[in-house]
């Protein structure tokens, strides 16, 4: 929590503030990426003097320059639209519904990924960790989690960290909690996303499964984690040990696609693999 407080007190404005000029927005993103003006000017193929004039508002950047700087600063597509608007240009990135015809092949690819990962759990999530779609094995994994956490609009961070969720079954919860909250904090500081900030504040304040107040989050213990931070869950069928991998869409040009990722869970041992196969067969 201390790192988040220090960040918010650093005086860095929100990148989507309606009254902030494009120069201030670009400076905000540059500082988020921990780049000097010289660093960014060299990467983007411009001069430090021109970049300084843009940031201070003495020079209006061209549309191409705004997009080039945003690309090198790895600015999310929605925020690139905001940069263009702040500079006086029309936005260029669209956000298509996953139900639209133009997304048909994307939906097919996502469904194939989810189905192909059976009998192991997998889910499609958006930038705020909200569940968009899941395979059947994910439902099996969450069978003991109450409906208020698994109903439409479910959130992966809440599923893992809420006392009523997997936290109550997790045998290595301190490490899992530290890893999840650390990842979320990194996203908050890297993007300035207000929804992620609210989610971080919510889940970091959850009480522990034992009912005790949440403690400051130490970093995960590498000695106990091994090569990955596992998720070890106690189930009626035995202990399951899994790790997760996250895949994103390559080179997205659509806001909706840029916000999507597939989180897939994999067994860490043969015992877990057998349990998941049996559960899938019985389901």
PDB file of C-alpha atoms in Angstrom:
ATOM      1  CA  UNK A   1       0.000   0.000   0.000  1.00  0.00           C
ATOM      2  CA  UNK A   2       2.885   2.348   0.759  1.00  0.00           C
ATOM      3  CA  UNK A   3       4.088   2.218  -2.853  1.00  0.00           C
ATOM      4  CA  UNK A   4       0.639   3.200  -4.090  1.00  0.00           C
ATOM      5  CA  UNK A   5       0.367   6.093  -1.643  1.00  0.00           C
ATOM      6  CA  UNK A   6       3.809   7.399  -2.627  1.00  0.00           C
ATOM      7  CA  UNK A   7       2.821   7.219  -6.282  1.00  0.00           C
ATOM      8  CA  UNK A   8      -0.432   9.094  -5.784  1.00  0.00           C
ATOM      9  CA  UNK A   9       1.308  11.770  -3.702  1.00  0.00           C
ATOM     10  CA  UNK A  10       3.934  12.315  -6.397  1.00  0.00           C
ATOM     11  CA  UNK A  11       1.657  14.806  -8.096  1.00  0.00           C
ATOM     12  CA  UNK A  12       1.249  12.823 -11.313  1.00  0.00           C
ATOM     13  CA  UNK A  13      -2.097  13.799 -12.842  1.00  0.00           C
ATOM     14  CA  UNK A  14      -4.590  11.295 -14.169  1.00  0.00           C
ATOM     15  CA  UNK A  15      -3.888  10.648 -17.880  1.00  0.00           C
ATOM     16  CA  UNK A  16      -7.538  11.057 -18.795  1.00  0.00           C
ATOM     17  CA  UNK A  17      -8.285  14.391 -17.111  1.00  0.00           C
ATOM     18  CA  UNK A  18     -10.500  16.481 -19.424  1.00  0.00           C
ATOM     19  CA  UNK A  19      -8.741  19.828 -18.812  1.00  0.00           C
ATOM     20  CA  UNK A  20      -5.162  18.603 -19.242  1.00  0.00           C
ATOM     21  CA  UNK A  21      -3.344  19.485 -22.475  1.00  0.00           C
ATOM     22  CA  UNK A  22      -1.675  16.932 -24.694  1.00  0.00           C
ATOM     23  CA  UNK A  23       1.773  18.051 -23.515  1.00  0.00           C
ATOM     24  CA  UNK A  24       0.961  17.363 -19.875  1.00  0.00           C
ATOM     25  CA  UNK A  25      -0.581  14.030 -20.792  1.00  0.00           C
ATOM     26  CA  UNK A  26       2.514  12.976 -22.727  1.00  0.00           C
ATOM     27  CA  UNK A  27       4.742  14.068 -19.853  1.00  0.00           C
ATOM     28  CA  UNK A  28       2.598  12.000 -17.468  1.00  0.00           C
ATOM     29  CA  UNK A  29       3.003   8.893 -19.621  1.00  0.00           C
ATOM     30  CA  UNK A  30       6.733   9.518 -20.023  1.00  0.00           C
ATOM     31  CA  UNK A  31       7.144   9.706 -16.269  1.00  0.00           C
ATOM     32  CA  UNK A  32       5.067   6.574 -15.809  1.00  0.00           C
ATOM     33  CA  UNK A  33       7.506   4.775 -18.088  1.00  0.00           C
ATOM     34  CA  UNK A  34      10.458   6.268 -16.174  1.00  0.00           C
ATOM     35  CA  UNK A  35      11.969   7.830 -19.312  1.00  0.00           C
ATOM     36  CA  UNK A  36      13.813  11.124 -19.548  1.00  0.00           C
ATOM     37  CA  UNK A  37      13.038  13.562 -22.360  1.00  0.00           C
ATOM     38  CA  UNK A  38      16.323  12.550 -23.967  1.00  0.00           C
ATOM     39  CA  UNK A  39      15.426   8.847 -23.746  1.00  0.00           C
ATOM     40  CA  UNK A  40      12.046   9.362 -25.398  1.00  0.00           C
ATOM     41  CA  UNK A  41      13.373  11.762 -28.021  1.00  0.00           C
ATOM     42  CA  UNK A  42      16.010   9.230 -29.103  1.00  0.00           C
ATOM     43  CA  UNK A  43      13.488   6.382 -29.254  1.00  0.00           C
ATOM     44  CA  UNK A  44      10.901   8.409 -31.163  1.00  0.00           C
ATOM     45  CA  UNK A  45      13.350  10.002 -33.571  1.00  0.00           C
ATOM     46  CA  UNK A  46      12.780  13.610 -32.555  1.00  0.00           C
ATOM     47  CA  UNK A  47      14.770  16.272 -30.731  1.00  0.00           C
ATOM     48  CA  UNK A  48      14.773  16.884 -27.015  1.00  0.00           C
ATOM     49  CA  UNK A  49      14.023  20.546 -27.694  1.00  0.00           C
ATOM     50  CA  UNK A  50      10.906  19.713 -29.734  1.00  0.00           C
ATOM     51  CA  UNK A  51       9.696  17.241 -27.128  1.00  0.00           C
ATOM     52  CA  UNK A  52      10.209  19.828 -24.394  1.00  0.00           C
ATOM     53  CA  UNK A  53       8.189  22.375 -26.382  1.00  0.00           C
ATOM     54  CA  UNK A  54       5.393  19.831 -26.846  1.00  0.00           C
ATOM     55  CA  UNK A  55       5.284  18.981 -23.136  1.00  0.00           C
ATOM     56  CA  UNK A  56       5.215  22.625 -22.078  1.00  0.00           C
ATOM     57  CA  UNK A  57       2.548  23.534 -24.631  1.00  0.00           C
ATOM     58  CA  UNK A  58       4.752  25.827 -26.718  1.00  0.00           C
ATOM     59  CA  UNK A  59       4.435  23.516 -29.722  1.00  0.00           C
ATOM     60  CA  UNK A  60       1.472  21.529 -31.008  1.00  0.00           C
ATOM     61  CA  UNK A  61       2.519  18.017 -32.083  1.00  0.00           C
ATOM     62  CA  UNK A  62       1.328  16.623 -35.389  1.00  0.00           C
ATOM     63  CA  UNK A  63      -1.150  13.738 -35.412  1.00  0.00           C
ATOM     64  CA  UNK A  64       1.641  11.408 -36.534  1.00  0.00           C
ATOM     65  CA  UNK A  65       3.887  12.592 -33.702  1.00  0.00           C
ATOM     66  CA  UNK A  66       1.172  11.989 -31.089  1.00  0.00           C
ATOM     67  CA  UNK A  67       0.658   8.444 -32.357  1.00  0.00           C
ATOM     68  CA  UNK A  68       4.398   7.784 -32.563  1.00  0.00           C
ATOM     69  CA  UNK A  69       5.050   8.965 -29.009  1.00  0.00           C
ATOM     70  CA  UNK A  70       2.048   6.997 -27.743  1.00  0.00           C
ATOM     71  CA  UNK A  71       3.356   3.859 -29.457  1.00  0.00           C
ATOM     72  CA  UNK A  72       6.794   4.132 -27.869  1.00  0.00           C
ATOM     73  CA  UNK A  73       5.261   4.948 -24.494  1.00  0.00           C
ATOM     74  CA  UNK A  74       3.023   1.865 -24.759  1.00  0.00           C
ATOM     75  CA  UNK A  75      -0.087   3.941 -24.054  1.00  0.00           C
ATOM     76  CA  UNK A  76      -3.370   1.939 -24.038  1.00  0.00           C
ATOM     77  CA  UNK A  77      -5.464   2.462 -27.171  1.00  0.00           C
ATOM     78  CA  UNK A  78      -8.294   4.277 -25.384  1.00  0.00           C
ATOM     79  CA  UNK A  79      -5.789   6.700 -23.874  1.00  0.00           C
ATOM     80  CA  UNK A  80      -4.233   7.220 -27.321  1.00  0.00           C
ATOM     81  CA  UNK A  81      -7.631   8.469 -28.432  1.00  0.00           C
ATOM     82  CA  UNK A  82      -7.621  10.836 -25.450  1.00  0.00           C
ATOM     83  CA  UNK A  83      -4.175  12.116 -26.456  1.00  0.00           C
ATOM     84  CA  UNK A  84      -5.422  12.780 -29.993  1.00  0.00           C
ATOM     85  CA  UNK A  85      -8.486  14.615 -28.693  1.00  0.00           C
ATOM     86  CA  UNK A  86      -6.334  16.716 -26.362  1.00  0.00           C
ATOM     87  CA  UNK A  87      -4.163  17.670 -29.345  1.00  0.00           C
ATOM     88  CA  UNK A  88      -7.205  18.623 -31.412  1.00  0.00           C
ATOM     89  CA  UNK A  89      -7.432  15.530 -33.612  1.00  0.00           C
ATOM     90  CA  UNK A  90     -10.160  12.954 -34.093  1.00  0.00           C
ATOM     91  CA  UNK A  91      -9.720   9.580 -32.334  1.00  0.00           C
ATOM     92  CA  UNK A  92      -8.693   6.688 -34.577  1.00  0.00           C
ATOM     93  CA  UNK A  93      -9.205   3.570 -32.465  1.00  0.00           C
ATOM     94  CA  UNK A  94     -12.606   1.905 -32.305  1.00  0.00           C
ATOM     95  CA  UNK A  95     -14.036  -0.394 -29.660  1.00  0.00           C
ATOM     96  CA  UNK A  96     -16.042  -3.206 -31.266  1.00  0.00           C
ATOM     97  CA  UNK A  97     -18.494  -5.415 -29.428  1.00  0.00           C
ATOM     98  CA  UNK A  98     -17.440  -9.040 -29.179  1.00  0.00           C
ATOM     99  CA  UNK A  99     -20.923  -9.889 -30.481  1.00  0.00           C
ATOM    100  CA  UNK A 100     -20.375  -7.961 -33.712  1.00  0.00           C
ATOM    101  CA  UNK A 101     -19.867  -9.722 -37.045  1.00  0.00           C
ATOM    102  CA  UNK A 102     -16.343  -8.341 -37.445  1.00  0.00           C
ATOM    103  CA  UNK A 103     -15.358 -10.052 -34.198  1.00  0.00           C
ATOM    104  CA  UNK A 104     -16.669 -13.450 -35.306  1.00  0.00           C
ATOM    105  CA  UNK A 105     -13.222 -14.913 -35.994  1.00  0.00           C
ATOM    106  CA  UNK A 106     -11.873 -13.505 -32.722  1.00  0.00           C
ATOM    107  CA  UNK A 107     -14.730 -15.120 -30.779  1.00  0.00           C
ATOM    108  CA  UNK A 108     -14.051 -18.398 -32.559  1.00  0.00           C
ATOM    109  CA  UNK A 109     -10.358 -18.203 -31.677  1.00  0.00           C
ATOM    110  CA  UNK A 110     -11.078 -17.434 -28.020  1.00  0.00           C
ATOM    111  CA  UNK A 111     -13.606 -20.259 -27.761  1.00  0.00           C
ATOM    112  CA  UNK A 112     -11.109 -22.654 -29.369  1.00  0.00           C
ATOM    113  CA  UNK A 113      -8.444 -21.645 -26.840  1.00  0.00           C
ATOM    114  CA  UNK A 114     -10.819 -22.193 -23.927  1.00  0.00           C
ATOM    115  CA  UNK A 115     -12.121 -25.530 -25.209  1.00  0.00           C
ATOM    116  CA  UNK A 116      -8.654 -26.733 -26.172  1.00  0.00           C
ATOM    117  CA  UNK A 117      -7.384 -26.150 -22.644  1.00  0.00           C
ATOM    118  CA  UNK A 118      -9.881 -28.619 -21.146  1.00  0.00           C
ATOM    119  CA  UNK A 119      -9.786 -30.341 -18.712  1.00  0.00           C
ATOM    120  CA  UNK A 120      -7.795 -27.506 -17.157  1.00  0.00           C
ATOM    121  CA  UNK A 121      -9.396 -24.168 -16.219  1.00  0.00           C
ATOM    122  CA  UNK A 122      -9.123 -21.113 -18.466  1.00  0.00           C
ATOM    123  CA  UNK A 123     -10.905 -17.782 -18.646  1.00  0.00           C
ATOM    124  CA  UNK A 124     -10.999 -14.675 -20.841  1.00  0.00           C
ATOM    125  CA  UNK A 125     -10.620 -11.476 -18.832  1.00  0.00           C
ATOM    126  CA  UNK A 126     -10.663  -7.777 -19.623  1.00  0.00           C
ATOM    127  CA  UNK A 127      -8.270  -5.080 -18.427  1.00  0.00           C
ATOM    128  CA  UNK A 128     -10.099  -4.836 -15.075  1.00  0.00           C
ATOM    129  CA  UNK A 129      -9.856  -8.598 -14.436  1.00  0.00           C
ATOM    130  CA  UNK A 130     -13.575  -9.035 -15.100  1.00  0.00           C
ATOM    131  CA  UNK A 131     -14.471 -12.450 -16.508  1.00  0.00           C
ATOM    132  CA  UNK A 132     -15.676 -12.296 -20.111  1.00  0.00           C
ATOM    133  CA  UNK A 133     -15.883 -16.026 -20.825  1.00  0.00           C
ATOM    134  CA  UNK A 134     -14.704 -19.266 -19.192  1.00  0.00           C
ATOM    135  CA  UNK A 135     -14.457 -22.936 -20.041  1.00  0.00           C
ATOM    136  CA  UNK A 136     -16.277 -25.715 -18.171  1.00  0.00           C
ATOM    137  CA  UNK A 137     -13.211 -26.615 -16.090  1.00  0.00           C
ATOM    138  CA  UNK A 138     -13.230 -23.120 -14.587  1.00  0.00           C
ATOM    139  CA  UNK A 139     -16.735 -23.769 -13.272  1.00  0.00           C
ATOM    140  CA  UNK A 140     -15.525 -27.024 -11.725  1.00  0.00           C
ATOM    141  CA  UNK A 141     -12.661 -25.197 -10.014  1.00  0.00           C
ATOM    142  CA  UNK A 142     -15.073 -22.625  -8.570  1.00  0.00           C
ATOM    143  CA  UNK A 143     -17.793 -25.099  -7.596  1.00  0.00           C
ATOM    144  CA  UNK A 144     -17.493 -24.275  -3.879  1.00  0.00           C
ATOM    145  CA  UNK A 145     -17.324 -20.479  -4.360  1.00  0.00           C
ATOM    146  CA  UNK A 146     -20.626 -18.684  -3.563  1.00  0.00           C
ATOM    147  CA  UNK A 147     -22.739 -17.284  -6.383  1.00  0.00           C
ATOM    148  CA  UNK A 148     -22.207 -13.652  -5.430  1.00  0.00           C
ATOM    149  CA  UNK A 149     -18.597 -14.030  -6.596  1.00  0.00           C
ATOM    150  CA  UNK A 150     -19.198 -16.239  -9.650  1.00  0.00           C
ATOM    151  CA  UNK A 151     -22.340 -14.684 -11.147  1.00  0.00           C
ATOM    152  CA  UNK A 152     -22.019 -12.713 -14.434  1.00  0.00           C
ATOM    153  CA  UNK A 153     -19.626  -9.852 -13.837  1.00  0.00           C
ATOM    154  CA  UNK A 154     -17.278 -12.030 -11.764  1.00  0.00           C
ATOM    155  CA  UNK A 155     -13.790 -10.668 -11.191  1.00  0.00           C
ATOM    156  CA  UNK A 156     -10.684 -12.871 -11.007  1.00  0.00           C
ATOM    157  CA  UNK A 157      -9.044 -10.796  -8.275  1.00  0.00           C
ATOM    158  CA  UNK A 158     -12.158 -11.067  -6.107  1.00  0.00           C
ATOM    159  CA  UNK A 159     -12.427 -14.798  -6.805  1.00  0.00           C
ATOM    160  CA  UNK A 160      -8.865 -15.305  -5.562  1.00  0.00           C
ATOM    161  CA  UNK A 161      -8.661 -12.775  -2.717  1.00  0.00           C
ATOM    162  CA  UNK A 162     -12.159 -12.500  -1.248  1.00  0.00           C
ATOM    163  CA  UNK A 163     -12.497 -14.394   2.076  1.00  0.00           C
ATOM    164  CA  UNK A 164     -15.506 -16.256   0.614  1.00  0.00           C
ATOM    165  CA  UNK A 165     -13.597 -17.166  -2.538  1.00  0.00           C
ATOM    166  CA  UNK A 166     -10.576 -19.356  -3.175  1.00  0.00           C
ATOM    167  CA  UNK A 167      -8.764 -17.616  -0.315  1.00  0.00           C
ATOM    168  CA  UNK A 168     -10.552 -19.844   2.181  1.00  0.00           C
ATOM    169  CA  UNK A 169      -9.210 -22.951   0.422  1.00  0.00           C
ATOM    170  CA  UNK A 170      -5.736 -21.666  -0.432  1.00  0.00           C
ATOM    171  CA  UNK A 171      -2.867 -23.307   1.479  1.00  0.00           C
ATOM    172  CA  UNK A 172      -0.284 -20.682   0.484  1.00  0.00           C
ATOM    173  CA  UNK A 173      -2.528 -17.644   0.619  1.00  0.00           C
ATOM    174  CA  UNK A 174       0.110 -15.124   1.857  1.00  0.00           C
ATOM    175  CA  UNK A 175       2.244 -15.694  -1.248  1.00  0.00           C
ATOM    176  CA  UNK A 176      -0.763 -15.779  -3.596  1.00  0.00           C
ATOM    177  CA  UNK A 177      -2.149 -12.590  -2.081  1.00  0.00           C
ATOM    178  CA  UNK A 178       1.208 -10.807  -2.284  1.00  0.00           C
ATOM    179  CA  UNK A 179       1.642 -11.785  -5.921  1.00  0.00           C
ATOM    180  CA  UNK A 180      -1.904 -10.816  -6.965  1.00  0.00           C
ATOM    181  CA  UNK A 181      -1.946  -7.474  -5.160  1.00  0.00           C
ATOM    182  CA  UNK A 182       1.573  -6.690  -6.383  1.00  0.00           C
ATOM    183  CA  UNK A 183       0.523  -7.360  -9.965  1.00  0.00           C
ATOM    184  CA  UNK A 184      -2.547  -5.167  -9.546  1.00  0.00           C
ATOM    185  CA  UNK A 185      -0.518  -2.336  -8.027  1.00  0.00           C
ATOM    186  CA  UNK A 186       1.908  -2.493 -10.947  1.00  0.00           C
ATOM    187  CA  UNK A 187      -1.017  -2.094 -13.359  1.00  0.00           C
ATOM    188  CA  UNK A 188      -2.394   0.857 -11.395  1.00  0.00           C
ATOM    189  CA  UNK A 189       0.908   2.708 -11.418  1.00  0.00           C
ATOM    190  CA  UNK A 190       1.571   1.882 -15.079  1.00  0.00           C
ATOM    191  CA  UNK A 191      -1.855   2.891 -16.416  1.00  0.00           C
ATOM    192  CA  UNK A 192      -3.505   5.233 -13.925  1.00  0.00           C
ATOM    193  CA  UNK A 193      -6.753   3.353 -14.589  1.00  0.00           C
ATOM    194  CA  UNK A 194      -9.350   4.536 -12.063  1.00  0.00           C
ATOM    195  CA  UNK A 195     -11.294   1.259 -12.110  1.00  0.00           C
ATOM    196  CA  UNK A 196      -8.137  -0.732 -11.402  1.00  0.00           C
ATOM    197  CA  UNK A 197      -7.265   1.698  -8.609  1.00  0.00           C
ATOM    198  CA  UNK A 198     -10.686   1.117  -7.017  1.00  0.00           C
ATOM    199  CA  UNK A 199     -10.280  -2.650  -7.392  1.00  0.00           C
ATOM    200  CA  UNK A 200      -6.829  -2.491  -5.795  1.00  0.00           C
ATOM    201  CA  UNK A 201      -8.140  -0.518  -2.832  1.00  0.00           C
ATOM    202  CA  UNK A 202     -11.025  -2.965  -2.426  1.00  0.00           C
ATOM    203  CA  UNK A 203      -9.118  -6.256  -2.551  1.00  0.00           C
ATOM    204  CA  UNK A 204      -6.143  -5.028  -0.536  1.00  0.00           C
ATOM    205  CA  UNK A 205      -8.555  -4.164   2.297  1.00  0.00           C
ATOM    206  CA  UNK A 206     -10.160  -7.619   2.444  1.00  0.00           C
ATOM    207  CA  UNK A 207      -9.869  -9.382   5.761  1.00  0.00           C
ATOM    208  CA  UNK A 208      -7.910 -12.601   5.815  1.00  0.00           C
ATOM    209  CA  UNK A 209      -9.840 -15.890   5.723  1.00  0.00           C
ATOM    210  CA  UNK A 210      -9.246 -16.300   9.450  1.00  0.00           C
ATOM    211  CA  UNK A 211     -11.138 -13.047  10.036  1.00  0.00           C
ATOM    212  CA  UNK A 212      -8.053 -11.041  10.975  1.00  0.00           C
ATOM    213  CA  UNK A 213      -7.479  -7.632   9.426  1.00  0.00           C
ATOM    214  CA  UNK A 214      -5.350  -7.594   6.302  1.00  0.00           C
ATOM    215  CA  UNK A 215      -1.658  -6.957   6.920  1.00  0.00           C
ATOM    216  CA  UNK A 216       0.837  -5.030   4.757  1.00  0.00           C
ATOM    217  CA  UNK A 217       1.704  -7.179   1.763  1.00  0.00           C
ATOM    218  CA  UNK A 218       5.269  -8.531   1.783  1.00  0.00           C
ATOM    219  CA  UNK A 219       6.789  -9.762  -1.486  1.00  0.00           C
ATOM    220  CA  UNK A 220       6.241 -13.456  -2.289  1.00  0.00           C
ATOM    221  CA  UNK A 221       8.799 -15.794  -0.751  1.00  0.00           C
ATOM    222  CA  UNK A 222      10.931 -17.136  -3.658  1.00  0.00           C
ATOM    223  CA  UNK A 223      12.144 -20.057  -1.529  1.00  0.00           C
ATOM    224  CA  UNK A 224       8.600 -21.406  -1.100  1.00  0.00           C
ATOM    225  CA  UNK A 225       7.398 -20.517  -4.599  1.00  0.00           C
ATOM    226  CA  UNK A 226       9.966 -22.345  -6.723  1.00  0.00           C
ATOM    227  CA  UNK A 227       9.954 -21.342 -10.409  1.00  0.00           C
ATOM    228  CA  UNK A 228       6.423 -19.833 -10.216  1.00  0.00           C
ATOM    229  CA  UNK A 229       4.052 -18.641  -7.506  1.00  0.00           C
ATOM    230  CA  UNK A 230       1.621 -21.569  -7.341  1.00  0.00           C
ATOM    231  CA  UNK A 231      -2.020 -21.654  -6.321  1.00  0.00           C
ATOM    232  CA  UNK A 232      -2.404 -24.532  -3.851  1.00  0.00           C
ATOM    233  CA  UNK A 233      -6.051 -25.290  -3.124  1.00  0.00           C
ATOM    234  CA  UNK A 234      -7.562 -27.738  -0.656  1.00  0.00           C
ATOM    235  CA  UNK A 235     -10.453 -29.669  -2.234  1.00  0.00           C
ATOM    236  CA  UNK A 236     -12.553 -32.721  -1.205  1.00  0.00           C
ATOM    237  CA  UNK A 237     -10.549 -34.660  -3.812  1.00  0.00           C
ATOM    238  CA  UNK A 238      -7.119 -33.654  -2.503  1.00  0.00           C
ATOM    239  CA  UNK A 239      -4.747 -30.713  -2.778  1.00  0.00           C
ATOM    240  CA  UNK A 240      -4.448 -29.153  -6.228  1.00  0.00           C
ATOM    241  CA  UNK A 241      -1.359 -27.141  -7.201  1.00  0.00           C
ATOM    242  CA  UNK A 242      -1.582 -24.926 -10.267  1.00  0.00           C
ATOM    243  CA  UNK A 243       0.128 -22.007 -11.930  1.00  0.00           C
ATOM    244  CA  UNK A 244      -1.345 -19.575 -14.449  1.00  0.00           C
ATOM    245  CA  UNK A 245      -0.219 -18.120 -17.759  1.00  0.00           C
ATOM    246  CA  UNK A 246      -1.672 -15.036 -19.452  1.00  0.00           C
ATOM    247  CA  UNK A 247      -1.843 -14.620 -23.242  1.00  0.00           C
ATOM    248  CA  UNK A 248      -2.859 -11.438 -25.061  1.00  0.00           C
ATOM    249  CA  UNK A 249      -3.894 -10.639 -28.622  1.00  0.00           C
ATOM    250  CA  UNK A 250      -0.896  -9.736 -30.757  1.00  0.00           C
ATOM    251  CA  UNK A 251      -0.801  -6.249 -32.329  1.00  0.00           C
ATOM    252  CA  UNK A 252      -4.398  -5.256 -31.506  1.00  0.00           C
ATOM    253  CA  UNK A 253      -5.864  -2.254 -33.344  1.00  0.00           C
ATOM    254  CA  UNK A 254      -9.225  -2.377 -31.558  1.00  0.00           C
ATOM    255  CA  UNK A 255      -9.785  -1.123 -28.005  1.00  0.00           C
ATOM    256  CA  UNK A 256     -11.868  -4.144 -27.024  1.00  0.00           C
ATOM    257  CA  UNK A 257      -9.216  -6.586 -28.241  1.00  0.00           C
ATOM    258  CA  UNK A 258      -6.400  -4.652 -26.602  1.00  0.00           C
ATOM    259  CA  UNK A 259      -8.170  -5.071 -23.253  1.00  0.00           C
ATOM    260  CA  UNK A 260      -8.629  -8.851 -23.498  1.00  0.00           C
ATOM    261  CA  UNK A 261      -6.382 -11.626 -22.209  1.00  0.00           C
ATOM    262  CA  UNK A 262      -6.684 -15.367 -21.684  1.00  0.00           C
ATOM    263  CA  UNK A 263      -5.601 -16.663 -18.270  1.00  0.00           C
ATOM    264  CA  UNK A 264      -5.036 -20.410 -18.332  1.00  0.00           C
ATOM    265  CA  UNK A 265      -4.332 -22.579 -15.303  1.00  0.00           C
ATOM    266  CA  UNK A 266      -1.949 -25.532 -15.543  1.00  0.00           C
ATOM    267  CA  UNK A 267      -1.280 -28.391 -13.107  1.00  0.00           C
ATOM    268  CA  UNK A 268       2.033 -28.326 -11.272  1.00  0.00           C
ATOM    269  CA  UNK A 269       1.999 -32.066 -10.613  1.00  0.00           C
ATOM    270  CA  UNK A 270       0.424 -35.238 -11.952  1.00  0.00           C
ATOM    271  CA  UNK A 271      -1.851 -35.550  -8.929  1.00  0.00           C
ATOM    272  CA  UNK A 272      -3.494 -32.207  -9.787  1.00  0.00           C
ATOM    273  CA  UNK A 273      -3.800 -33.203 -13.432  1.00  0.00           C
ATOM    274  CA  UNK A 274      -5.585 -36.403 -12.454  1.00  0.00           C
ATOM    275  CA  UNK A 275      -7.986 -34.575 -10.128  1.00  0.00           C
ATOM    276  CA  UNK A 276      -8.892 -32.060 -12.827  1.00  0.00           C
ATOM    277  CA  UNK A 277      -9.430 -34.827 -15.380  1.00  0.00           C
ATOM    278  CA  UNK A 278     -11.708 -36.723 -12.999  1.00  0.00           C
ATOM    279  CA  UNK A 279     -13.681 -33.602 -12.134  1.00  0.00           C
ATOM    280  CA  UNK A 280     -14.138 -32.769 -15.802  1.00  0.00           C
ATOM    281  CA  UNK A 281     -15.354 -36.289 -16.551  1.00  0.00           C
ATOM    282  CA  UNK A 282     -17.828 -36.265 -13.653  1.00  0.00           C
ATOM    283  CA  UNK A 283     -19.105 -32.817 -14.622  1.00  0.00           C
TER     284      UNK A 283
END
